[in-house]
PDB file of C-alpha atoms in Angstrom:
ATOM      1  CA  UNK A   1      96.197  91.009  33.219  1.00  0.00           C
ATOM      2  CA  UNK A   2      93.603  91.787  35.864  1.00  0.00           C
ATOM      3  CA  UNK A   3      92.706  89.382  38.642  1.00  0.00           C
ATOM      4  CA  UNK A   4      89.117  89.167  39.834  1.00  0.00           C
ATOM      5  CA  UNK A   5      89.262  89.805  43.561  1.00  0.00           C
ATOM      6  CA  UNK A   6      85.540  89.311  44.092  1.00  0.00           C
ATOM      7  CA  UNK A   7      85.821  85.535  44.268  1.00  0.00           C
ATOM      8  CA  UNK A   8      87.906  86.000  47.460  1.00  0.00           C
ATOM      9  CA  UNK A   9      85.222  88.144  49.091  1.00  0.00           C
ATOM     10  CA  UNK A  10      83.291  87.015  52.154  1.00  0.00           C
ATOM     11  CA  UNK A  11      80.791  89.898  51.957  1.00  0.00           C
ATOM     12  CA  UNK A  12      77.915  91.037  49.756  1.00  0.00           C
ATOM     13  CA  UNK A  13      77.514  94.659  50.909  1.00  0.00           C
ATOM     14  CA  UNK A  14      79.675  97.567  52.002  1.00  0.00           C
ATOM     15  CA  UNK A  15      77.736  97.690  55.280  1.00  0.00           C
ATOM     16  CA  UNK A  16      78.793  94.113  56.080  1.00  0.00           C
ATOM     17  CA  UNK A  17      82.419  95.057  55.443  1.00  0.00           C
ATOM     18  CA  UNK A  18      82.236  98.119  57.684  1.00  0.00           C
ATOM     19  CA  UNK A  19      80.444  96.218  60.441  1.00  0.00           C
ATOM     20  CA  UNK A  20      82.964  93.365  60.420  1.00  0.00           C
ATOM     21  CA  UNK A  21      85.952  95.729  60.493  1.00  0.00           C
ATOM     22  CA  UNK A  22      84.432  97.772  63.319  1.00  0.00           C
ATOM     23  CA  UNK A  23      83.574  94.698  65.399  1.00  0.00           C
ATOM     24  CA  UNK A  24      87.051  93.211  64.888  1.00  0.00           C
ATOM     25  CA  UNK A  25      88.676  96.499  65.931  1.00  0.00           C
ATOM     26  CA  UNK A  26      86.455  96.696  69.023  1.00  0.00           C
ATOM     27  CA  UNK A  27      87.074  93.104  70.083  1.00  0.00           C
ATOM     28  CA  UNK A  28      90.845  93.449  69.740  1.00  0.00           C
ATOM     29  CA  UNK A  29      91.197  97.079  70.839  1.00  0.00           C
ATOM     30  CA  UNK A  30      93.652  96.217  73.626  1.00  0.00           C
ATOM     31  CA  UNK A  31      95.803  94.004  71.384  1.00  0.00           C
ATOM     32  CA  UNK A  32      96.043  96.425  68.451  1.00  0.00           C
ATOM     33  CA  UNK A  33      98.592  99.219  68.480  1.00  0.00           C
ATOM     34  CA  UNK A  34      97.985 102.472  66.654  1.00  0.00           C
ATOM     35  CA  UNK A  35     100.153 101.170  63.808  1.00  0.00           C
ATOM     36  CA  UNK A  36      98.159  97.925  63.591  1.00  0.00           C
ATOM     37  CA  UNK A  37      94.940  99.930  63.421  1.00  0.00           C
ATOM     38  CA  UNK A  38      96.367 102.079  60.616  1.00  0.00           C
ATOM     39  CA  UNK A  39      97.255  98.950  58.641  1.00  0.00           C
ATOM     40  CA  UNK A  40      93.698  97.658  59.135  1.00  0.00           C
ATOM     41  CA  UNK A  41      92.318 101.033  58.023  1.00  0.00           C
ATOM     42  CA  UNK A  42      94.338 100.884  54.792  1.00  0.00           C
ATOM     43  CA  UNK A  43      92.998  97.407  54.042  1.00  0.00           C
ATOM     44  CA  UNK A  44      89.468  98.500  54.903  1.00  0.00           C
ATOM     45  CA  UNK A  45      89.781 101.602  52.712  1.00  0.00           C
ATOM     46  CA  UNK A  46      90.987  99.626  49.705  1.00  0.00           C
ATOM     47  CA  UNK A  47      88.520  96.786  50.309  1.00  0.00           C
ATOM     48  CA  UNK A  48      85.449  99.009  50.373  1.00  0.00           C
ATOM     49  CA  UNK A  49      83.875  97.384  47.309  1.00  0.00           C
ATOM     50  CA  UNK A  50      84.206  93.706  48.162  1.00  0.00           C
ATOM     51  CA  UNK A  51      86.159  93.144  51.383  1.00  0.00           C
ATOM     52  CA  UNK A  52      89.354  92.311  49.511  1.00  0.00           C
ATOM     53  CA  UNK A  53      92.392  94.475  48.790  1.00  0.00           C
ATOM     54  CA  UNK A  54      95.459  93.776  46.679  1.00  0.00           C
ATOM     55  CA  UNK A  55      98.254  95.936  48.036  1.00  0.00           C
ATOM     56  CA  UNK A  56     102.020  96.079  48.055  1.00  0.00           C
ATOM     57  CA  UNK A  57     104.055  97.088  51.095  1.00  0.00           C
ATOM     58  CA  UNK A  58     104.956 100.459  49.555  1.00  0.00           C
ATOM     59  CA  UNK A  59     101.269 101.415  49.514  1.00  0.00           C
ATOM     60  CA  UNK A  60     100.965 100.490  53.194  1.00  0.00           C
ATOM     61  CA  UNK A  61     104.078 102.496  54.029  1.00  0.00           C
ATOM     62  CA  UNK A  62     102.889 105.553  52.113  1.00  0.00           C
ATOM     63  CA  UNK A  63      99.387 105.514  53.574  1.00  0.00           C
ATOM     64  CA  UNK A  64     100.320 104.729  57.190  1.00  0.00           C
ATOM     65  CA  UNK A  65     103.582 106.651  57.384  1.00  0.00           C
ATOM     66  CA  UNK A  66     105.124 103.580  59.026  1.00  0.00           C
ATOM     67  CA  UNK A  67     108.225 101.571  58.160  1.00  0.00           C
ATOM     68  CA  UNK A  68     108.179  98.349  56.173  1.00  0.00           C
ATOM     69  CA  UNK A  69     108.960  96.332  59.323  1.00  0.00           C
ATOM     70  CA  UNK A  70     106.086  97.964  61.242  1.00  0.00           C
ATOM     71  CA  UNK A  71     103.660  97.299  58.389  1.00  0.00           C
ATOM     72  CA  UNK A  72     104.716  93.642  58.153  1.00  0.00           C
ATOM     73  CA  UNK A  73     104.396  93.236  61.920  1.00  0.00           C
ATOM     74  CA  UNK A  74     100.907  94.758  61.796  1.00  0.00           C
ATOM     75  CA  UNK A  75      99.823  92.427  59.004  1.00  0.00           C
ATOM     76  CA  UNK A  76     101.133  89.390  60.910  1.00  0.00           C
ATOM     77  CA  UNK A  77      99.174  90.474  63.987  1.00  0.00           C
ATOM     78  CA  UNK A  78      95.949  91.019  62.015  1.00  0.00           C
ATOM     79  CA  UNK A  79      96.322  87.531  60.515  1.00  0.00           C
ATOM     80  CA  UNK A  80      97.047  85.976  63.921  1.00  0.00           C
ATOM     81  CA  UNK A  81      93.978  87.641  65.465  1.00  0.00           C
ATOM     82  CA  UNK A  82      91.758  86.321  62.656  1.00  0.00           C
ATOM     83  CA  UNK A  83      90.882  89.772  61.309  1.00  0.00           C
ATOM     84  CA  UNK A  84      92.353  89.251  57.852  1.00  0.00           C
ATOM     85  CA  UNK A  85      93.678  86.476  55.671  1.00  0.00           C
ATOM     86  CA  UNK A  86      96.783  87.087  53.564  1.00  0.00           C
ATOM     87  CA  UNK A  87      97.063  85.367  50.192  1.00  0.00           C
ATOM     88  CA  UNK A  88     100.426  85.435  48.441  1.00  0.00           C
ATOM     89  CA  UNK A  89      99.955  86.344  44.806  1.00  0.00           C
ATOM     90  CA  UNK A  90     102.098  85.140  41.922  1.00  0.00           C
ATOM     91  CA  UNK A  91     101.779  87.159  38.721  1.00  0.00           C
ATOM     92  CA  UNK A  92     100.669  84.647  36.078  1.00  0.00           C
ATOM     93  CA  UNK A  93     102.492  86.229  33.136  1.00  0.00           C
ATOM     94  CA  UNK A  94     105.955  86.607  34.658  1.00  0.00           C
ATOM     95  CA  UNK A  95     105.552  84.018  37.444  1.00  0.00           C
ATOM     96  CA  UNK A  96     106.940  86.505  39.953  1.00  0.00           C
ATOM     97  CA  UNK A  97     105.647  87.819  43.223  1.00  0.00           C
ATOM     98  CA  UNK A  98     102.914  90.397  42.952  1.00  0.00           C
ATOM     99  CA  UNK A  99     101.047  92.491  45.478  1.00  0.00           C
ATOM    100  CA  UNK A 100      99.516  90.283  48.170  1.00  0.00           C
ATOM    101  CA  UNK A 101      95.776  89.906  48.546  1.00  0.00           C
ATOM    102  CA  UNK A 102      94.291  90.805  51.935  1.00  0.00           C
ATOM    103  CA  UNK A 103      90.863  89.412  52.746  1.00  0.00           C
ATOM    104  CA  UNK A 104      88.856  91.004  55.530  1.00  0.00           C
ATOM    105  CA  UNK A 105      87.222  88.137  57.423  1.00  0.00           C
ATOM    106  CA  UNK A 106      83.670  88.085  58.757  1.00  0.00           C
ATOM    107  CA  UNK A 107      83.306  88.731  62.486  1.00  0.00           C
ATOM    108  CA  UNK A 108      82.700  85.591  64.527  1.00  0.00           C
ATOM    109  CA  UNK A 109      80.554  86.398  67.542  1.00  0.00           C
ATOM    110  CA  UNK A 110      81.645  83.323  69.515  1.00  0.00           C
TER     111      UNK A 110
END
């Protein structure tokens, strides 16, 4: 079964996604470690079509080269800073945990 991620999206174009991610990274440059930035880059890379990515921790680990604990810490920080929203996903067929959904949030200029 495939889930439609587009209904989670906050963006209509790839340019909006790139702009939001760049502005978030610039605003929080001092707060983000290199590992946090790599986690954001993975989300951004996988969310290129609609601003939403459905990823498991193994994918993050493989693509960042960081440990599970570092990836989880990075995700928590990105959520706390208002850069992303994390949605826990339950697989409808087996009612078990699936790969989480990560929503890149629009940049708030205030």
